[in-house]
XYZ file of N, CA, C and O in Angstrom:
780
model
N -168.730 117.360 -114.346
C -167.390 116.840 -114.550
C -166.846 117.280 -115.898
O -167.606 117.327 -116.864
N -165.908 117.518 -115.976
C -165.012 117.967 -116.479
C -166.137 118.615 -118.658
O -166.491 117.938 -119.623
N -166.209 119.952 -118.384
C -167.210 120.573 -118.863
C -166.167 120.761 -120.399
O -166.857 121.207 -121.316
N -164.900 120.544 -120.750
C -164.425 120.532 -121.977
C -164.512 119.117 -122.697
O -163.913 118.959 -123.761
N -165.196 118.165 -122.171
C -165.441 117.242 -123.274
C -166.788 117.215 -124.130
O -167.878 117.495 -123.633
N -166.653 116.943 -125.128
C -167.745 117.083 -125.888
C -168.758 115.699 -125.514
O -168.236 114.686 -125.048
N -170.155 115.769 -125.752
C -171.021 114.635 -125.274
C -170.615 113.184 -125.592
O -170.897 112.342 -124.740
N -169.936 112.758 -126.805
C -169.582 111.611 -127.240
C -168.977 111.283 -125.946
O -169.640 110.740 -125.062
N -167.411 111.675 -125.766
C -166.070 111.281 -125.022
C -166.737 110.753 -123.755
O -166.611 109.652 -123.219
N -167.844 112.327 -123.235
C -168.613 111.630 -121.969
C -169.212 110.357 -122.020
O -168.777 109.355 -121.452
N -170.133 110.419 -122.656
C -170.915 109.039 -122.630
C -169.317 107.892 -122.692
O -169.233 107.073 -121.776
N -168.141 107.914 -123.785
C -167.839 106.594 -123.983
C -166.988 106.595 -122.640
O -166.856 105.388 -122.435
N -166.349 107.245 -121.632
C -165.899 107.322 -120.765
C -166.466 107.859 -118.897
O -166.135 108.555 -117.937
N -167.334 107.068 -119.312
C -168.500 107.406 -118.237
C -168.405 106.269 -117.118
O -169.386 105.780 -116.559
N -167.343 105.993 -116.926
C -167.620 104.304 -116.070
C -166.765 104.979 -115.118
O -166.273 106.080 -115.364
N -166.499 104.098 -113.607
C -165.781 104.802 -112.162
C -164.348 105.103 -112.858
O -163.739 106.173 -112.869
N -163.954 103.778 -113.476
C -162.313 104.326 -113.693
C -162.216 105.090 -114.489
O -161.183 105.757 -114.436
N -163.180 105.393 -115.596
C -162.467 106.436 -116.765
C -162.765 107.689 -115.914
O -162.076 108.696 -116.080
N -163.806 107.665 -114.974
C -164.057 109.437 -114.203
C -162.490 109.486 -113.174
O -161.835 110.507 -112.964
N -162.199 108.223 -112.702
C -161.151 108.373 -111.994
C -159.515 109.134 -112.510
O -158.706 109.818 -111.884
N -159.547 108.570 -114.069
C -158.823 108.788 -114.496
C -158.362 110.406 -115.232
O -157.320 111.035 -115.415
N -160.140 110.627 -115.551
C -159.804 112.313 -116.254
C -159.938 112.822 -115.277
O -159.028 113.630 -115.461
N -160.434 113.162 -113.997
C -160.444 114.074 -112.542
C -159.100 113.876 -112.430
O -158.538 114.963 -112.560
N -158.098 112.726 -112.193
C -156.728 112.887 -111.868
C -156.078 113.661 -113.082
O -155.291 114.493 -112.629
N -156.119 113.685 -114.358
C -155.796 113.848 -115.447
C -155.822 115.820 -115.425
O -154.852 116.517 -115.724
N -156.883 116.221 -115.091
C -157.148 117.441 -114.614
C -156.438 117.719 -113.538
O -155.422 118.373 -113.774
N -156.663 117.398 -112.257
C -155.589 117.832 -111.380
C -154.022 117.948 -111.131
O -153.357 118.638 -110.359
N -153.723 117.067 -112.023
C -152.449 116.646 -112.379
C -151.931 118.433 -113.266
O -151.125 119.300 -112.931
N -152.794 118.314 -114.350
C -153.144 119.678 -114.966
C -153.211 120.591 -114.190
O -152.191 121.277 -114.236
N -154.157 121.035 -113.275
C -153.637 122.123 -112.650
C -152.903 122.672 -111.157
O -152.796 123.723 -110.524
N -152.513 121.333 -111.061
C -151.685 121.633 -109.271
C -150.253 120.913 -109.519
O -149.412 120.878 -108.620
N -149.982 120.217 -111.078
C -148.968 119.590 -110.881
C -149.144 118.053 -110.516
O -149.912 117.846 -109.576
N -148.490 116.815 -111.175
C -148.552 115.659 -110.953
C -148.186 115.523 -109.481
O -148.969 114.857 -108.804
N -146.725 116.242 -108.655
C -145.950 115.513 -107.942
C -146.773 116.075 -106.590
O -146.736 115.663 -105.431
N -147.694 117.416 -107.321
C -148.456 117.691 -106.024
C -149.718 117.377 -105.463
O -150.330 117.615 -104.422
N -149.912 116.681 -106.658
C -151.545 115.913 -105.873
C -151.403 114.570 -105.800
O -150.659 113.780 -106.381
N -152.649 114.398 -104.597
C -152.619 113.486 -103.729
C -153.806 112.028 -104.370
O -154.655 112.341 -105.204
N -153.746 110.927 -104.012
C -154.720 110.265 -104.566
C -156.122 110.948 -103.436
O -157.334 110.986 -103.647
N -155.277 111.434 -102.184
C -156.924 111.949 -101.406
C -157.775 113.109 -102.140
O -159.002 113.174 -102.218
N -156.979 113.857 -102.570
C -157.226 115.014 -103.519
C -158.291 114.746 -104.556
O -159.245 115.453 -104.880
N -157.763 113.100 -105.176
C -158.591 112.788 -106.152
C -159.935 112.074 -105.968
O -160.750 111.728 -106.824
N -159.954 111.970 -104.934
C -161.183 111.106 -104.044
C -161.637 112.118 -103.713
O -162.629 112.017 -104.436
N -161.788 113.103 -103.195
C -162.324 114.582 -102.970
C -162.892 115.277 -103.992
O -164.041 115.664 -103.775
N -162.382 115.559 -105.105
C -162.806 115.906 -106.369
C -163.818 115.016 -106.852
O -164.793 115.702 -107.158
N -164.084 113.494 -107.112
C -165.073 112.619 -107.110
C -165.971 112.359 -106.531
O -166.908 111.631 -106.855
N -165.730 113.130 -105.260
C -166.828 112.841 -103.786
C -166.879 111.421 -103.569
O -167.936 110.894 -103.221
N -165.783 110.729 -103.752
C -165.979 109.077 -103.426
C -164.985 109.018 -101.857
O -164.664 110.032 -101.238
N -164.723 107.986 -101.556
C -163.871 107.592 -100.466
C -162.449 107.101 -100.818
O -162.337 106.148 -101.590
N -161.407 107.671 -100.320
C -160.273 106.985 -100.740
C -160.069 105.430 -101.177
O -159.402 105.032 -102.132
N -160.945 104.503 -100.067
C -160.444 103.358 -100.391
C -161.255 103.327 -101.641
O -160.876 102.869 -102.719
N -162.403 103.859 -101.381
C -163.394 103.176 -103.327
C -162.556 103.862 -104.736
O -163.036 103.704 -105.859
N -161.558 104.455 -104.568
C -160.331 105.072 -105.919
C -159.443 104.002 -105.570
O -159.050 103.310 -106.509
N -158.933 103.643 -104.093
C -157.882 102.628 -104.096
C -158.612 101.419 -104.781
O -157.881 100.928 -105.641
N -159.814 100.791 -104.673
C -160.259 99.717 -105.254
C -159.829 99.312 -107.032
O -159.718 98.271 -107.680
N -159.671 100.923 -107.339
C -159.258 100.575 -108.585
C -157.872 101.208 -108.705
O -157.186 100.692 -109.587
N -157.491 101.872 -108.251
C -156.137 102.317 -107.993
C -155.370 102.328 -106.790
O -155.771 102.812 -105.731
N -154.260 101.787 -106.968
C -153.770 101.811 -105.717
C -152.506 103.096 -105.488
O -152.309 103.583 -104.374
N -151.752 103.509 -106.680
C -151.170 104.712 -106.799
C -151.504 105.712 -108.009
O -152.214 105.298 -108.926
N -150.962 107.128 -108.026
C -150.739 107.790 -109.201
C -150.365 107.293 -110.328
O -151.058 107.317 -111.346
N -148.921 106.664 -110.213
C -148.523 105.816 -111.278
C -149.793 105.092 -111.832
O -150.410 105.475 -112.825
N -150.009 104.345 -111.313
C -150.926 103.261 -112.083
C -152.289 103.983 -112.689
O -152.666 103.441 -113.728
N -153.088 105.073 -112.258
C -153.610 105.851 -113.159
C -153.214 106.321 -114.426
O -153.881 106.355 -115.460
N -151.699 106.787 -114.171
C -151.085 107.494 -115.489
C -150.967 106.257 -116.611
O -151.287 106.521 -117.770
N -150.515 104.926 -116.278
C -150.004 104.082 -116.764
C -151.568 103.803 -117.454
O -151.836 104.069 -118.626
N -152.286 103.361 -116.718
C -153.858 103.278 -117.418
C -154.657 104.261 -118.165
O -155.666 103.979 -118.812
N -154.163 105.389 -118.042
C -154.496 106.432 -119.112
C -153.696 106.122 -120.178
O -154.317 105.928 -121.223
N -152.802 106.042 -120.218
C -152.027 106.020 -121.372
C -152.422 104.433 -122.074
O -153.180 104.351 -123.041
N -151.894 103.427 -121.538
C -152.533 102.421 -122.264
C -154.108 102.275 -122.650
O -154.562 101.166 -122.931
N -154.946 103.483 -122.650
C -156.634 102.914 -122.761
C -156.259 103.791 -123.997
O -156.516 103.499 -125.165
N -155.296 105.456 -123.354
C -155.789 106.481 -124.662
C -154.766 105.927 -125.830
O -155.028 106.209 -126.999
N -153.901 105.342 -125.599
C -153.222 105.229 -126.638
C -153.398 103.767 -127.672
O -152.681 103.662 -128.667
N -154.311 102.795 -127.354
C -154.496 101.897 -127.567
C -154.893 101.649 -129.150
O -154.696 100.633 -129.817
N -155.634 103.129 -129.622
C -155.998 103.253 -131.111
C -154.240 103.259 -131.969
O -153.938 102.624 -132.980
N -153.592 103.925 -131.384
C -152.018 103.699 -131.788
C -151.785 102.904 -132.116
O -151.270 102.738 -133.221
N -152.163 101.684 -130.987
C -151.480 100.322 -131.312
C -152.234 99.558 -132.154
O -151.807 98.577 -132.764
N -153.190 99.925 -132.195
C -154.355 99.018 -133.120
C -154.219 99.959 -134.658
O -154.796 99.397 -135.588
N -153.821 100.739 -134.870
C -153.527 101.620 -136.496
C -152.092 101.182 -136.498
O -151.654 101.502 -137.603
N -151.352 100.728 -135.946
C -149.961 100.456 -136.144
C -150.426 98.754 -136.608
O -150.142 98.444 -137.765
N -150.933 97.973 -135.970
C -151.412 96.217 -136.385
C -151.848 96.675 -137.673
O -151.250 96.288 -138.676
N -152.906 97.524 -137.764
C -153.679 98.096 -139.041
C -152.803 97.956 -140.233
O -152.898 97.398 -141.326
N -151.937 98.654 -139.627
C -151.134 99.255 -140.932
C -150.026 98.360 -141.890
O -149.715 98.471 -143.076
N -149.413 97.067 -140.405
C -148.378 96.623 -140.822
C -149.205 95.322 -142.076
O -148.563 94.427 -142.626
N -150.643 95.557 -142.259
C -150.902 94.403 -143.026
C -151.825 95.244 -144.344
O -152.639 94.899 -145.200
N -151.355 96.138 -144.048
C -151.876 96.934 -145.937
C -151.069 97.226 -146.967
O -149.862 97.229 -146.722
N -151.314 97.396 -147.719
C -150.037 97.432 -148.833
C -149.760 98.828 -148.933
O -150.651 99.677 -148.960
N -148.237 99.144 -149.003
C -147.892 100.481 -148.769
C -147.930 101.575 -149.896
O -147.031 102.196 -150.463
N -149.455 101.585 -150.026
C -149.993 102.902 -151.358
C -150.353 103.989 -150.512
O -150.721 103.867 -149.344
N -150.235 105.075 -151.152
C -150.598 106.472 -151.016
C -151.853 106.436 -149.895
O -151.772 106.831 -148.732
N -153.175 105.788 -150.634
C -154.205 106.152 -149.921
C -154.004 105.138 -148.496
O -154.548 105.649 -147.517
N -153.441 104.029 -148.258
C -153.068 103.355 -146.914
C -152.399 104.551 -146.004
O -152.947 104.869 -144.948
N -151.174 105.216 -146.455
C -150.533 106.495 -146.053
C -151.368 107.316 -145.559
O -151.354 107.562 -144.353
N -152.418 107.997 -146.569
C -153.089 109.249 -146.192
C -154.014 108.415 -145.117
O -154.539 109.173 -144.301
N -154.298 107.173 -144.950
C -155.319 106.983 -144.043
C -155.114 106.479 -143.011
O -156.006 105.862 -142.429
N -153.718 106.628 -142.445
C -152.885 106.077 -141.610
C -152.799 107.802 -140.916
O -153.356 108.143 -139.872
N -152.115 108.540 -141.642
C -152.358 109.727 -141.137
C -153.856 110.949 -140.722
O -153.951 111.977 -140.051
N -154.700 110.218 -141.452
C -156.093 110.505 -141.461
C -156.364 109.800 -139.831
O -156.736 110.585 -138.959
N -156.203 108.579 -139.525
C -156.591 108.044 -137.919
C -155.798 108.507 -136.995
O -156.349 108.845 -135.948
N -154.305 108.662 -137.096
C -153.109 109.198 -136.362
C -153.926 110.704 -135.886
O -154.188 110.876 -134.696
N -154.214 111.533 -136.706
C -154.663 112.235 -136.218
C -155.492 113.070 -135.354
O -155.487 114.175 -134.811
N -156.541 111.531 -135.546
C -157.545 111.797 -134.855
C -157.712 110.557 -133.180
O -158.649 110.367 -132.405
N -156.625 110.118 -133.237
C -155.943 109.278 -132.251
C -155.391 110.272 -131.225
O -155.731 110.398 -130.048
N -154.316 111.063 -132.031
C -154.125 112.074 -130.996
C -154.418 113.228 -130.135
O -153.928 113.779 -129.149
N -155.772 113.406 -131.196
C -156.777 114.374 -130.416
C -157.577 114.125 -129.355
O -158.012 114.930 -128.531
N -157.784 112.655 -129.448
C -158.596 111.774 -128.648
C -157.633 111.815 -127.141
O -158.105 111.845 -126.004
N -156.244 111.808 -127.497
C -155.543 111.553 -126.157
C -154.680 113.346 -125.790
O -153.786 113.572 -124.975
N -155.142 114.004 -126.416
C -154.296 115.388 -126.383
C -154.487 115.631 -124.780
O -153.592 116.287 -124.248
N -155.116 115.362 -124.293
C -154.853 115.653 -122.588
C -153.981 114.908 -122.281
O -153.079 115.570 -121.768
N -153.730 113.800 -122.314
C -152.675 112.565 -121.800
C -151.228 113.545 -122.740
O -150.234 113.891 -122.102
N -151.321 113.762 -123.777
C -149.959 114.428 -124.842
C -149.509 115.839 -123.758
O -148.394 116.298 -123.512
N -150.438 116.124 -123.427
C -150.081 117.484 -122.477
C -149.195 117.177 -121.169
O -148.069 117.535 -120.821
N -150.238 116.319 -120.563
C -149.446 115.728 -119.472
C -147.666 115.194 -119.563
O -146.841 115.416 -118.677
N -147.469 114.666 -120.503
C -146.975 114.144 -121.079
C -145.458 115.081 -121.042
O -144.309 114.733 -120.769
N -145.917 116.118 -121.359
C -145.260 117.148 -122.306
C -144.466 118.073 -120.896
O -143.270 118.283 -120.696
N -145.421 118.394 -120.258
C -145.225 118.877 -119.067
C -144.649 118.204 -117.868
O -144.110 118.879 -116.991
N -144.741 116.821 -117.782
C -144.315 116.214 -116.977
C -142.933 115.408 -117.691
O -143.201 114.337 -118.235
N -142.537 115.531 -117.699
C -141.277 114.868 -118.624
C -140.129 113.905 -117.877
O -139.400 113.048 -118.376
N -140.228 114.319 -116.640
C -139.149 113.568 -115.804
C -140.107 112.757 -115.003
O -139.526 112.004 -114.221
N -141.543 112.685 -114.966
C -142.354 111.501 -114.047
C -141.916 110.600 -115.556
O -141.201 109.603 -115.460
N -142.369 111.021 -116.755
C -142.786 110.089 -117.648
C -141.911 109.190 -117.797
O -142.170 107.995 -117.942
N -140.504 109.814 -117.769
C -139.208 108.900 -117.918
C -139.190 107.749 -116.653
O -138.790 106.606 -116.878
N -139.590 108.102 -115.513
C -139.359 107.071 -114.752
C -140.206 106.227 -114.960
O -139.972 105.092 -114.543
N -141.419 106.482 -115.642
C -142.799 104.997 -115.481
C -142.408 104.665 -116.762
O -141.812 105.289 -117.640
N -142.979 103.285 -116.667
C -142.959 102.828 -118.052
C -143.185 103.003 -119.524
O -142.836 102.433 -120.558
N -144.174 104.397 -119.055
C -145.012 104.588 -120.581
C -143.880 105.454 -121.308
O -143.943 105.561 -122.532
N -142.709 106.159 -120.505
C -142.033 106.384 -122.138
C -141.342 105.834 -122.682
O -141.036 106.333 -123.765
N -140.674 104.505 -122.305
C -140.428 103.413 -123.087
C -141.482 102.675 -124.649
O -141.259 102.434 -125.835
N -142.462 102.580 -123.836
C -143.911 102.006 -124.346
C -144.143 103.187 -125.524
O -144.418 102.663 -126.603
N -144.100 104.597 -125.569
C -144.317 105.507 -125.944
C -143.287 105.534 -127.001
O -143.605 105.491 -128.189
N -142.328 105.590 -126.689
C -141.111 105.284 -127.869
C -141.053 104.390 -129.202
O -140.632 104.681 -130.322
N -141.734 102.953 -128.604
C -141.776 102.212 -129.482
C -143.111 102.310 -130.016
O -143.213 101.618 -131.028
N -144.244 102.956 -129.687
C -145.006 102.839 -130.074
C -145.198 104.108 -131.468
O -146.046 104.109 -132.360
N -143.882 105.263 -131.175
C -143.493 106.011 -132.689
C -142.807 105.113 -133.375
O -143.424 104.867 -134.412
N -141.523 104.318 -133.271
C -141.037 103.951 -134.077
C -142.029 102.623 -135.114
O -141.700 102.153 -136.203
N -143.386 102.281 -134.210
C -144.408 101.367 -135.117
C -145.040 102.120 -135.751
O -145.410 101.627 -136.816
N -145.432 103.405 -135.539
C -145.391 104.325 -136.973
C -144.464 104.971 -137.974
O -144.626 105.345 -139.135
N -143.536 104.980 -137.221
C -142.504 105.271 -138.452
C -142.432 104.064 -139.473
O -142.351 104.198 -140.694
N -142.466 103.087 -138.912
C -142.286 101.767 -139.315
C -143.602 101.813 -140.487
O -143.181 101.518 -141.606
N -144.684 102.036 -140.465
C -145.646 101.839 -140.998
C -146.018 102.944 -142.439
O -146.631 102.550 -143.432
N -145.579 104.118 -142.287
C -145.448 105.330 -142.894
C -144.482 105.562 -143.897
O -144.649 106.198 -144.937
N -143.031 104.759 -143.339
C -142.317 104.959 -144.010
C -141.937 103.995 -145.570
O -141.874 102.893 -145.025
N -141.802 103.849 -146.291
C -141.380 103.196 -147.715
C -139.634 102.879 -147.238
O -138.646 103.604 -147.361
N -139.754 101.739 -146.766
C -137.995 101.230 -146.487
C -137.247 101.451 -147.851
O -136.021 101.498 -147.747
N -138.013 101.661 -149.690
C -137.097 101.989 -150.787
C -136.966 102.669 -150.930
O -136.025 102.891 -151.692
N -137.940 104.126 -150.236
C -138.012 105.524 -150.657
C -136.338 106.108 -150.400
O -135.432 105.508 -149.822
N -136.300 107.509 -151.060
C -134.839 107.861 -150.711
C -134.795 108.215 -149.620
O -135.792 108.027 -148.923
N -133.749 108.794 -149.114
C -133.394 109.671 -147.678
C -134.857 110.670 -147.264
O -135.657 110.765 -146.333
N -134.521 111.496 -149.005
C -135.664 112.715 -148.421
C -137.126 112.300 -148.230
O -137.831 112.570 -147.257
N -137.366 111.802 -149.005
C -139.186 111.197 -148.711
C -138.845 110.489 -147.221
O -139.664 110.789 -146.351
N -138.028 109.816 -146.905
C -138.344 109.212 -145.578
C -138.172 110.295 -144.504
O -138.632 110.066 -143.386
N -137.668 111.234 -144.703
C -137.347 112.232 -143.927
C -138.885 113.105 -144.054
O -139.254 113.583 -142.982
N -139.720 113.329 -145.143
C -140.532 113.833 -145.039
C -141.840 113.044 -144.225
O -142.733 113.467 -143.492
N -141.514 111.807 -144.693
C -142.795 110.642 -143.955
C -142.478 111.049 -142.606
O -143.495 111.504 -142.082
N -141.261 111.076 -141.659
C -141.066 111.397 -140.318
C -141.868 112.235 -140.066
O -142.905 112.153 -139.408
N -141.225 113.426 -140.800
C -141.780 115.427 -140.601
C -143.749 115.004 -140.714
O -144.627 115.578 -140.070
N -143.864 114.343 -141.301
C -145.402 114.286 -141.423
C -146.166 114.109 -139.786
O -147.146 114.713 -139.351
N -145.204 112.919 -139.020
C -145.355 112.711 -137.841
C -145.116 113.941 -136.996
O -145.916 114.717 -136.473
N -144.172 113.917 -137.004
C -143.441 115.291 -136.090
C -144.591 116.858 -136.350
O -144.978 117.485 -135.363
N -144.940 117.224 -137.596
C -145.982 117.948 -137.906
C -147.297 117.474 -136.828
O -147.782 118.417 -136.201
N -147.532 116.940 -136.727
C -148.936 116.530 -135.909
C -148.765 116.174 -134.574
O -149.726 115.989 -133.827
N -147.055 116.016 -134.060
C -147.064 115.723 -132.633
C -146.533 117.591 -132.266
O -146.743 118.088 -131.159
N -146.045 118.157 -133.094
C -145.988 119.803 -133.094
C -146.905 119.953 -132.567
O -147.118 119.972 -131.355
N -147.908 120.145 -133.839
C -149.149 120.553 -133.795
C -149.895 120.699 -132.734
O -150.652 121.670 -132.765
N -149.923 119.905 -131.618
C -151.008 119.208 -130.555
C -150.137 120.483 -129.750
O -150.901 121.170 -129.072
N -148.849 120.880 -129.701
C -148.311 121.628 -128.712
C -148.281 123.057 -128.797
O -148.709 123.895 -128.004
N -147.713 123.184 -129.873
C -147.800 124.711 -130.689
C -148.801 125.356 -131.017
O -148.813 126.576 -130.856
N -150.140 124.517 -131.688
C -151.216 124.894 -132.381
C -152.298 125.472 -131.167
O -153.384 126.010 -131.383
N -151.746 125.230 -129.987
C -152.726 125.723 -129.189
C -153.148 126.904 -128.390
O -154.152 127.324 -127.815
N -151.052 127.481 -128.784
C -151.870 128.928 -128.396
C -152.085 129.629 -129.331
O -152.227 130.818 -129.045
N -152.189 129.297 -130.624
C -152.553 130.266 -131.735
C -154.380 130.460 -131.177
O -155.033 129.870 -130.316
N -154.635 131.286 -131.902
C -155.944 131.733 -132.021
C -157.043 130.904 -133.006
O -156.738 130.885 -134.198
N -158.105 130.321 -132.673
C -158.715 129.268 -133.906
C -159.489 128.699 -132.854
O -159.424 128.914 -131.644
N -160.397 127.770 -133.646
C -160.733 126.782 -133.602
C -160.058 125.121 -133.404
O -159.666 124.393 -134.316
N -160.069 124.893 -132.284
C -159.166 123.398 -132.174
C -159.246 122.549 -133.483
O -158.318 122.123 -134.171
N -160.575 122.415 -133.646
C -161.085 121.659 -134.723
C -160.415 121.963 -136.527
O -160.191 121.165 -137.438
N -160.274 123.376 -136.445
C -160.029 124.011 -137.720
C -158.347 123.785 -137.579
O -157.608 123.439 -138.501
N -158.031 124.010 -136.491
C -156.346 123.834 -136.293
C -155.976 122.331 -136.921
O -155.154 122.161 -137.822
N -156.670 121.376 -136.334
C -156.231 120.288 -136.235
C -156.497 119.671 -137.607
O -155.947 118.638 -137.989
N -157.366 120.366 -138.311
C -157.475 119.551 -140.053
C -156.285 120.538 -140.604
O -155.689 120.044 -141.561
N -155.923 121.538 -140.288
C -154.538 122.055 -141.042
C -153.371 121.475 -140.779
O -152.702 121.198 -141.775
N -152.918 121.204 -139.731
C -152.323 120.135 -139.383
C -152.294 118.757 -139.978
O -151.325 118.114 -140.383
N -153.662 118.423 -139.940
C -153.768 117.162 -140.991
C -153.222 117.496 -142.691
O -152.394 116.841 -143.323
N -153.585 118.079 -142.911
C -153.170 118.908 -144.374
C -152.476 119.130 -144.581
O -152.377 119.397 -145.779
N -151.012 119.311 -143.593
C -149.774 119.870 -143.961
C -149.474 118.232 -143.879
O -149.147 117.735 -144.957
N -149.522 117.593 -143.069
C -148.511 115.783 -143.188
C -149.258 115.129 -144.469
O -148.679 114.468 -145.332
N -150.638 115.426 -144.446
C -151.131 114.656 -145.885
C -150.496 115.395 -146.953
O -150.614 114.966 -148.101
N -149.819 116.478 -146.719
C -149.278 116.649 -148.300
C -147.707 116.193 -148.463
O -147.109 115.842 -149.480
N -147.306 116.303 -147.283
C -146.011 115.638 -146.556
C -145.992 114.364 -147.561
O -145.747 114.192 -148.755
N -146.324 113.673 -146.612
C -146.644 111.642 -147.545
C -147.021 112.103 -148.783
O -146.058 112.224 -149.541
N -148.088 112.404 -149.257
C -148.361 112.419 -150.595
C -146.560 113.168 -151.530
O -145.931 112.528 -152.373
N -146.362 113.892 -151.267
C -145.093 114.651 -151.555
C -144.342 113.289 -151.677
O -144.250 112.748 -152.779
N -143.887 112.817 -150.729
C -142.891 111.444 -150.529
C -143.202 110.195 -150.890
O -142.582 109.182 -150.564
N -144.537 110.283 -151.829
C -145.097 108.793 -152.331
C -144.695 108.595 -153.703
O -144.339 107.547 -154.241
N -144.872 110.485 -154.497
C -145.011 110.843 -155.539
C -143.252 110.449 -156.001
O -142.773 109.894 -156.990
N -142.717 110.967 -154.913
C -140.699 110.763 -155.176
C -140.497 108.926 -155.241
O -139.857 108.384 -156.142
N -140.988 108.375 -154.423
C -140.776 106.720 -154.165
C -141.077 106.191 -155.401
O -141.025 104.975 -155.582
């Protein structure tokens, strides 16, 4: 099953629904969301339709449960955040987890990306919306001027780029994704130094 995760992800996502969820997550990936079937995905698992219906009863509700499991570190670094005091190193370490939050869900960000008119109809890009503006919220210095808050954004926007752009360059995912980190940590730091 699915031979691009590294051993950790397997082991922590090793239970029926999380296999349910990255086999759909993959197929979705390569045949298209609107063209696969939940039988499709019961086929790929070698299980029986009804034992995927047991935990799913549509597509939607897979997508919706991917997104709320992968994105859940979001919401828990956004609680994180709204109760630290807003210094530099809270910043850099807000963007230090952000980062590695989104790597964790960069398959769901793809989907995401590609599917753009399922996403609008389900709930999660509502959910998804507010769940940037609780980082903006968290990142940003409400005294800083225009430009530092404009750079605290770009720090974000740099790393939700990143996940899209950075991938057909040539590299190392890993090496990509700390440059990326490096360009928003100098971002904030830049906009802490002005505040």
């Amino acid at each position: 099953m699915g031979g691009t995760m590294d051993g950790t992800k397997q082991r922590r996502r090793g239970n029926t629904r999380q296999r349910i969820q990255d086999v759909a997550l993959e197929l979705f990936a390569e045949q298209g969301y609107e063209k696969t079937s939940l039988r499709e995905i019961a086929e790929r698992l070698d299980v029986t339709k009804a034992a995927l219906y047991y935990h799913f009863k549509t597509k939607e509700e897979i997508i919706v449960s991917l997104f709320e499991d992968l994105t859940q570190p979001i919401e828990d670094l956004i609680e994180w955040g709204r109760q630290q005091p807003h210094t530099l190193d809270t910043k850099q370490e807000i963007v230090r987890r952000y980062s590695q939050a989104l790597a964790d869900a960069s398959p769901l960000f793809r989907f995401m990306q590609e599917n753009q008119a399922t996403v609008r109809e389900l709930s999660i890009g509502e959910t998804f919306k507010n769940r940037m503006l609780g980082m903006r919220d968290i990142i940003i210095d409400p005294d800083a001027d225009l430009v530092d808050q404009v750079r605290c954004i770009s720090a974000l926007f740099t790393m939700h780029a990143g996940m899209f752009v950075m991938k057909d360059l040539e590299g190392d995912p890993e090496e990509k994704r700390k440059a990326i980190l490096e360009v928003a940590t100098d971002l904030i730091t830049q906009a802490h130094k002005g505040a």
